[in-house]
mmCIF file of C-alpha atoms in Angstrom:
data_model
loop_
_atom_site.group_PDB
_atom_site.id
_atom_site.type_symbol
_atom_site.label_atom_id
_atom_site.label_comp_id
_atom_site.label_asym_id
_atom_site.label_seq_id
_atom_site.Cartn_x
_atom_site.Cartn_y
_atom_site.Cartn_z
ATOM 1 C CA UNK A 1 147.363 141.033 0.228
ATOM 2 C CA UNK A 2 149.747 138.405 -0.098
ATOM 3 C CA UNK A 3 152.367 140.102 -2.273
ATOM 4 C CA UNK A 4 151.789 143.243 0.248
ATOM 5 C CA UNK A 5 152.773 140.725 3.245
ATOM 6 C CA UNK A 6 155.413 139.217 1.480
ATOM 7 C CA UNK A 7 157.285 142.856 0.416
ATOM 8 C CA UNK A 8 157.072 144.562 4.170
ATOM 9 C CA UNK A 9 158.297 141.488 5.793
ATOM 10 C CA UNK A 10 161.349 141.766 3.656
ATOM 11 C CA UNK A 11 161.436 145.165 3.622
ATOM 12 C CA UNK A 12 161.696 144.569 7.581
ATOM 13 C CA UNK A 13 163.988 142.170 6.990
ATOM 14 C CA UNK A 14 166.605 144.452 5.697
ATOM 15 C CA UNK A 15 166.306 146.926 8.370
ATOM 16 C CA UNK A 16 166.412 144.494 10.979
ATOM 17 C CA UNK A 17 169.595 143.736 9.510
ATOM 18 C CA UNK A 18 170.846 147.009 9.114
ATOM 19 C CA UNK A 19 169.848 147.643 12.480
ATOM 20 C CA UNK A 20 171.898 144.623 13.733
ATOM 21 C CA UNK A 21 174.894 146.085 12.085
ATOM 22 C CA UNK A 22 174.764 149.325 13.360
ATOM 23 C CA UNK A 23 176.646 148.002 16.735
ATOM 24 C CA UNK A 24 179.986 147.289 14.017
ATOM 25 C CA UNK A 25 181.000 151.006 14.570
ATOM 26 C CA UNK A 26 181.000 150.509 18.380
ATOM 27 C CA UNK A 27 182.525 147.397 18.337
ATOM 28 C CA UNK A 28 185.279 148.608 15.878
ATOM 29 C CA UNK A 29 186.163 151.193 18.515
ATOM 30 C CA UNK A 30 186.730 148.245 21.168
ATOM 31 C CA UNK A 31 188.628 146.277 19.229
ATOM 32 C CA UNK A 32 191.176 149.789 18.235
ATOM 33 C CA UNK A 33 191.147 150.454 22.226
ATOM 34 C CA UNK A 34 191.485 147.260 23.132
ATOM 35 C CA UNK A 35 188.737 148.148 25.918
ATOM 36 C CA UNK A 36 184.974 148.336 26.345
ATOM 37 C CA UNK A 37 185.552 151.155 27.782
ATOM 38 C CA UNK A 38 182.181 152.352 29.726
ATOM 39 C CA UNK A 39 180.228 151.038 27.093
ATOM 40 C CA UNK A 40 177.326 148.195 28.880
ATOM 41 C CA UNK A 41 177.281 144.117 27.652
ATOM 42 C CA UNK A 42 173.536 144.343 28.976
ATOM 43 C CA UNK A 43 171.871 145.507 25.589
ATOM 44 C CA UNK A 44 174.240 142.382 23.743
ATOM 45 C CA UNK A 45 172.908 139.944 26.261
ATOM 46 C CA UNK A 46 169.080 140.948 25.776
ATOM 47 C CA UNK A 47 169.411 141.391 22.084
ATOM 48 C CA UNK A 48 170.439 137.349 21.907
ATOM 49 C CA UNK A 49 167.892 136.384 24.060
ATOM 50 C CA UNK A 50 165.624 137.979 22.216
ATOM 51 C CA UNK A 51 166.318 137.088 18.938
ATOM 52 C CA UNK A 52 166.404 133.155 19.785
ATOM 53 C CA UNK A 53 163.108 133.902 21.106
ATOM 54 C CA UNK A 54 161.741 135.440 18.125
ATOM 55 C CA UNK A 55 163.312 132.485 16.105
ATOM 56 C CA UNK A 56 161.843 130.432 18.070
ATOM 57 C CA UNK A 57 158.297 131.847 17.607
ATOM 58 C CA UNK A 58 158.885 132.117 13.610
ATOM 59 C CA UNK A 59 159.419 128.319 13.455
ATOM 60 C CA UNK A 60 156.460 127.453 15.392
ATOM 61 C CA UNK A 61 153.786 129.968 13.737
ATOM 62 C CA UNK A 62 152.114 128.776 11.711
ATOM 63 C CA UNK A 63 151.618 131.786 9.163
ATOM 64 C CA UNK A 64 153.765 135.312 8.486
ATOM 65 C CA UNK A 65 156.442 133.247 10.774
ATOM 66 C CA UNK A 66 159.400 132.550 8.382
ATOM 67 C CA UNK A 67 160.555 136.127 7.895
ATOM 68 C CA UNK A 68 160.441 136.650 11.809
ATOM 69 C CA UNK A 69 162.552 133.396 12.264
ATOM 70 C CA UNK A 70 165.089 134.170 9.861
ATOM 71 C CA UNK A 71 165.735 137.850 10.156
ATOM 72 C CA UNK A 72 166.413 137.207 13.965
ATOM 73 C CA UNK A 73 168.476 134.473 13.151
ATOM 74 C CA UNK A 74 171.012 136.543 11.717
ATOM 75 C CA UNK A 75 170.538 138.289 14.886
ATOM 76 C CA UNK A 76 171.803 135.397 17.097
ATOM 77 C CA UNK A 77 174.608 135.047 15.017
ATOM 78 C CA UNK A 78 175.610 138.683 15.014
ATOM 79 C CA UNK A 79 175.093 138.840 19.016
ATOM 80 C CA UNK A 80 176.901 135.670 19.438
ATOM 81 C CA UNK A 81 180.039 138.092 17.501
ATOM 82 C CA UNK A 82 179.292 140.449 20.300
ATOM 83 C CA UNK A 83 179.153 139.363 22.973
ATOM 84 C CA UNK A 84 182.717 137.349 22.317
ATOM 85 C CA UNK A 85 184.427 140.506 21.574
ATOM 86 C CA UNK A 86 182.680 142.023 24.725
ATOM 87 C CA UNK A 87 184.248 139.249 26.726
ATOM 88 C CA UNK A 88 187.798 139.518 24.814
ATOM 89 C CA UNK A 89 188.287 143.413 25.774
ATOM 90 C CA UNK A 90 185.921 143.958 28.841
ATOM 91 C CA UNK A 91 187.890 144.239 31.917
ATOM 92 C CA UNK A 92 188.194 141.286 35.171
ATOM 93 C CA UNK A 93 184.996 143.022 36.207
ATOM 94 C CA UNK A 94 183.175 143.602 33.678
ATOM 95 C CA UNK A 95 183.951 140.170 32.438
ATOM 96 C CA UNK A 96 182.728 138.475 35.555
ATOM 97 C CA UNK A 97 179.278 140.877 35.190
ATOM 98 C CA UNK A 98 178.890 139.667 31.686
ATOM 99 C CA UNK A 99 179.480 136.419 32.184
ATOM 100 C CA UNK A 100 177.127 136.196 34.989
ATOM 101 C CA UNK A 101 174.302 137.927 32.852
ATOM 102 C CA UNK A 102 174.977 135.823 29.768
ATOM 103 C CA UNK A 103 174.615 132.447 32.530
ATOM 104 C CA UNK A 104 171.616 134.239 33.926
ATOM 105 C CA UNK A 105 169.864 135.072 30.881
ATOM 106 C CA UNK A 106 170.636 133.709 27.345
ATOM 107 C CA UNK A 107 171.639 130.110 29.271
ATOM 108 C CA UNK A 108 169.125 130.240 31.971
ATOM 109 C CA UNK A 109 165.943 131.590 31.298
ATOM 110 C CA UNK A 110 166.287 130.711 27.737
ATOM 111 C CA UNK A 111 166.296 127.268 28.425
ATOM 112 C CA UNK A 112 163.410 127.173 30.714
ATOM 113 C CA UNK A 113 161.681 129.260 28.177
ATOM 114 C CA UNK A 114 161.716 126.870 25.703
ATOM 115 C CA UNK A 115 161.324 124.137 27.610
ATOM 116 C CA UNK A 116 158.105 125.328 30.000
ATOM 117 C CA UNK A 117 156.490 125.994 26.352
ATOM 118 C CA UNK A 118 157.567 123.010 24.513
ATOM 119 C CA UNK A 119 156.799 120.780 27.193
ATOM 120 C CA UNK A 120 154.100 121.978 28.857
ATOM 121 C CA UNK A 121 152.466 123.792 26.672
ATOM 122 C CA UNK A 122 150.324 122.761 22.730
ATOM 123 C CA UNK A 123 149.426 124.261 19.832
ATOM 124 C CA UNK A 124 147.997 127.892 19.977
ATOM 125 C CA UNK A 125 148.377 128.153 23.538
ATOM 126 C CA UNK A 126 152.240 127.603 23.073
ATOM 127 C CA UNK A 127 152.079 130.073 20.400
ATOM 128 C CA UNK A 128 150.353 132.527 22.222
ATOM 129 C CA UNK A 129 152.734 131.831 25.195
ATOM 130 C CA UNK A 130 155.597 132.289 23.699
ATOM 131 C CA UNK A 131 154.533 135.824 21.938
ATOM 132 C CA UNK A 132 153.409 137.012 25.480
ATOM 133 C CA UNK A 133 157.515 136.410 26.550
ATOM 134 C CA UNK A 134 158.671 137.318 23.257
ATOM 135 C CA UNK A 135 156.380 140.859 23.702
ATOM 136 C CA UNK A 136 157.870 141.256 26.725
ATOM 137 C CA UNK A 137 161.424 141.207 26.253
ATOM 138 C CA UNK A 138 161.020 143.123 23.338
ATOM 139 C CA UNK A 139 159.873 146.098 25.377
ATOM 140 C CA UNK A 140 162.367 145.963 27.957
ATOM 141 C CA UNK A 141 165.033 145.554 24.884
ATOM 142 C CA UNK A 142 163.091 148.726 22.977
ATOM 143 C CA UNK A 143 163.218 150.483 26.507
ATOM 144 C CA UNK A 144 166.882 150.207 26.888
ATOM 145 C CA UNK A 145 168.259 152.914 25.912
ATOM 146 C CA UNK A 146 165.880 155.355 27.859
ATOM 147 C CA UNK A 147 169.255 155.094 30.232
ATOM 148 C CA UNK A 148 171.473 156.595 27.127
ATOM 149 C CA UNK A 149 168.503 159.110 26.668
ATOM 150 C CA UNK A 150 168.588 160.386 30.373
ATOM 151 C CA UNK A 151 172.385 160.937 29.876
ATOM 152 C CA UNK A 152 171.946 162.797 26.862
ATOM 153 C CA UNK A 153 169.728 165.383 28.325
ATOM 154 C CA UNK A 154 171.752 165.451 31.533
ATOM 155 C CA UNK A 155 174.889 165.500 29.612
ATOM 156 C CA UNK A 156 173.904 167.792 26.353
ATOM 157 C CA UNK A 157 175.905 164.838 24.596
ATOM 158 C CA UNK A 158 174.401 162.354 21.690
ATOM 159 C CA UNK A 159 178.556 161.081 22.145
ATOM 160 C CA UNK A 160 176.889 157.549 23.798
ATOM 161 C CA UNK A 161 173.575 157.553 21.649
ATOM 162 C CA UNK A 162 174.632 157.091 17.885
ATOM 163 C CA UNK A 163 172.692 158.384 15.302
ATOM 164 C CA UNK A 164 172.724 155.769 13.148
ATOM 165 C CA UNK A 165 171.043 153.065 15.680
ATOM 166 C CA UNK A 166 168.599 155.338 16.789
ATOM 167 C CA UNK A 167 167.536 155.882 12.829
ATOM 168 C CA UNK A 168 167.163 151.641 12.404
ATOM 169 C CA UNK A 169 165.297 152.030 15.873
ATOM 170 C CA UNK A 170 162.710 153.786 14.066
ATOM 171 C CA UNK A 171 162.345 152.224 10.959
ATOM 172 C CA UNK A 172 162.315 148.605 12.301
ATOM 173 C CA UNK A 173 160.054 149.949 14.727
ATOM 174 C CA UNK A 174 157.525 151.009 12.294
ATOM 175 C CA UNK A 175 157.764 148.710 9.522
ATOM 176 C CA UNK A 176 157.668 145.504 11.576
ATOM 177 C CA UNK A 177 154.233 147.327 13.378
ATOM 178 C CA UNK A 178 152.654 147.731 9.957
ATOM 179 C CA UNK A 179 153.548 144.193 8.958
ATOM 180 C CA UNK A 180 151.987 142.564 12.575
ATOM 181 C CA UNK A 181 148.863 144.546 11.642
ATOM 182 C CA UNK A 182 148.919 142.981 7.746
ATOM 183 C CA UNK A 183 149.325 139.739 9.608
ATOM 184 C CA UNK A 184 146.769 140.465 12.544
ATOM 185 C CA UNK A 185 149.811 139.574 15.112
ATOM 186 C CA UNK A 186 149.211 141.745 18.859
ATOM 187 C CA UNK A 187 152.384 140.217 20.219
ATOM 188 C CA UNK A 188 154.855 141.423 16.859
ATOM 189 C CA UNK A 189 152.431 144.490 17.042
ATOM 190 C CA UNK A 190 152.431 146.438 20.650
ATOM 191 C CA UNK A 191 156.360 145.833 21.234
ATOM 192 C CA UNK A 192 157.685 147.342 17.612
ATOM 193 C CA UNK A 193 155.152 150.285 18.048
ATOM 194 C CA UNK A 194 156.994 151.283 21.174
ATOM 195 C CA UNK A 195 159.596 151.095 19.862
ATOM 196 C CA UNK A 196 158.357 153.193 16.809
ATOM 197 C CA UNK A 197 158.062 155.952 19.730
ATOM 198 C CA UNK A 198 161.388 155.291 21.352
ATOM 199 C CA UNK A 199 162.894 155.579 17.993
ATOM 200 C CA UNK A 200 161.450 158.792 16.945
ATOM 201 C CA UNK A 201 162.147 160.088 20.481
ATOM 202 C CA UNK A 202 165.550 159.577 20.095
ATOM 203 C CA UNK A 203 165.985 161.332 16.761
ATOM 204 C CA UNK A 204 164.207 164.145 18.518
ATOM 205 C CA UNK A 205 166.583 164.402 20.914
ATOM 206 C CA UNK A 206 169.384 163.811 18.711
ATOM 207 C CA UNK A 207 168.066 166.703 16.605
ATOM 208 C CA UNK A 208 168.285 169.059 19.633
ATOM 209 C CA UNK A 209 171.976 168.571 20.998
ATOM 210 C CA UNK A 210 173.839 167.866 18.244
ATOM 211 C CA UNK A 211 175.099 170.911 17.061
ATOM 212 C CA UNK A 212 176.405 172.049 20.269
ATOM 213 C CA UNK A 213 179.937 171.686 21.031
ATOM 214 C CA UNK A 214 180.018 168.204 22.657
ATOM 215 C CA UNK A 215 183.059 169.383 25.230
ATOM 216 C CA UNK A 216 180.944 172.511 26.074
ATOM 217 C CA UNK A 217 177.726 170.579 26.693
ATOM 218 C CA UNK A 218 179.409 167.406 28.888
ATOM 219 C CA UNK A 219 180.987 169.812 31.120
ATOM 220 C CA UNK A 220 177.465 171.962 30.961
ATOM 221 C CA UNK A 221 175.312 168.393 31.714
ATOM 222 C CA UNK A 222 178.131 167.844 34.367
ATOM 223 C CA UNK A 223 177.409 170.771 36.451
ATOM 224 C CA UNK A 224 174.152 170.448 36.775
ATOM 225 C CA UNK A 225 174.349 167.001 37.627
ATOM 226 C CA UNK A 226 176.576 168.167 40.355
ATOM 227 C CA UNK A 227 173.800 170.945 41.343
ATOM 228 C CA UNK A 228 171.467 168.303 42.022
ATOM 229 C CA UNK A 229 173.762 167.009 44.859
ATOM 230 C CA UNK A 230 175.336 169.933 46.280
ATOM 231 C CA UNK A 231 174.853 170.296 50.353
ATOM 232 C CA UNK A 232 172.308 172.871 51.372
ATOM 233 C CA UNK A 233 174.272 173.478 54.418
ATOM 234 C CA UNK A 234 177.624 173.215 52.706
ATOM 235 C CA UNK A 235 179.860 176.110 50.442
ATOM 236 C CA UNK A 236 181.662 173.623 48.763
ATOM 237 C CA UNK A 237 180.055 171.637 45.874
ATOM 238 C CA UNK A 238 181.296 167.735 45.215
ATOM 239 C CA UNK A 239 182.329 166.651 42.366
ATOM 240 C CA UNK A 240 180.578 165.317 39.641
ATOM 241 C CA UNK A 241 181.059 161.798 38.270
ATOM 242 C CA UNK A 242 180.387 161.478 34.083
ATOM 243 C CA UNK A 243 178.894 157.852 33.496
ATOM 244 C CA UNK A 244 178.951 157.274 29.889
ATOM 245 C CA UNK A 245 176.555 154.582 28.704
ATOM 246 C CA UNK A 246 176.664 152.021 25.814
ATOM 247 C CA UNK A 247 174.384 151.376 23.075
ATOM 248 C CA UNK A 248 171.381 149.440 22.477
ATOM 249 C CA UNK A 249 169.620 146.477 19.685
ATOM 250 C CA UNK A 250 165.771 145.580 18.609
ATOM 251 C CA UNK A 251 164.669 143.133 16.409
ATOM 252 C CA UNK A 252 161.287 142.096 15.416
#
């Protein structure tokens, strides 16, 4: 059972990190552009908070920990990357919102995180703690991009939801589930099999509009957006506004 342990944890382990590097496309583009374009910091600034998280909860368990730790180690690091080239290229606002959510978030809660638990808290109850907050962010991060999924069936576009990050969404997804249940670990467990659904709903979705003709489905996803608005009293029909939405990253 041991050597069965040992393999899918670093079997997750190179996901994880695949899945980490599947932003590098993305980021590539901002760098050429010179802009963030409409792409969103918020998935960046979860991602590192979660991965410290999860670092931090590797270190402290006592058993099947050291894979978590430092597989989402890597992940700090690569976020950290991010989010500086976010803050290079983003524009005066989006700067200022990114700034305020990195403050908010990866400085501010993280830091009461840590400390409420180390301080306050002993042993398995600190463990346990932790894995609640660590479950918990982990859904919201796995949750993310159910706003890219609403644009692509609005827009008839997978442009914003790349295949390639939705594909490490569900393998991490499912092999870090299998290894929390070779480990007995609910909290590594209920937020990776969500987002072993997520995952497979994306490529579902991917499947189904990616073979149109991406100009032919915006402007198709566009009108009906702009149906659902028009005046029942009115002839005239207002028009549409496109928001294109960044990506999203998961870790254990």
């Amino acid at each position: 059972m041991e050597g069965l342990i040992l393999f899918v944890g670093v079997i997750g382990n190179i996901i994880s990190v695949l899945m980490f590097l599947a932003p590098v496309g993305t980021f590539w583009r901002i760098v050429k552009h010179r802009s963030t374009e409409d792409f969103e910091s918020l998935p960046y600034v979860c991602t590192f908070l979660n991965s410290f998280l999860w670092t931090y909860y590797g270190i402290i368990r006592p058993a099947g920990g050291l894979l978590v730790a430092t597989v989402n180690g890597f992940g700090v690091v690569v976020e950290i990357i991010y989010l500086t080239l976010f803050l290079v290229y983003a524009s005066a606002k989006m700067r200022a919102k990114t700034a305020i959510l990195i403050g908010t978030l990866d400085v501010g809660f993280l830091a009461a995180a840590i400390l409420a638990t180390w301080l306050a808290l002993q042993g398995e109850t600190r463990i346990d703690a932790l894995g609640f907050i660590c479950a918990g962010l982990n859904i919201i991060m796995y949750g993310s991009p159910l706003v890219a999924m609403k644009t692509v069936i609005t827009t008839k576009s997978v442009e914003y939801m790349p295949f390639f990050l939705s594909f490490f969404f569900f393998l991490n997804g499912g092999v870090w589930t299998f290894y929390a249940w070779l480990i007995r670990d609910v909290f590594l467990g209920v937020p990776n099999g969500i987002g072993f659904l997520l995952g497979t709903t994306q490529l579902v979705l991917y499947a189904i509009y990616n073979n149109a003709k991406p100009a032919d489905n915006i402007s198709s996803g566009l009108l009906e957006e702009g149906r659902q608005h028009e005046p029942l009293i009115s002839p005239s029909s207002p028009t549409p506004s496109h928001q294109k939405n960044g990506e999203i990253l998961e870790t254990t």
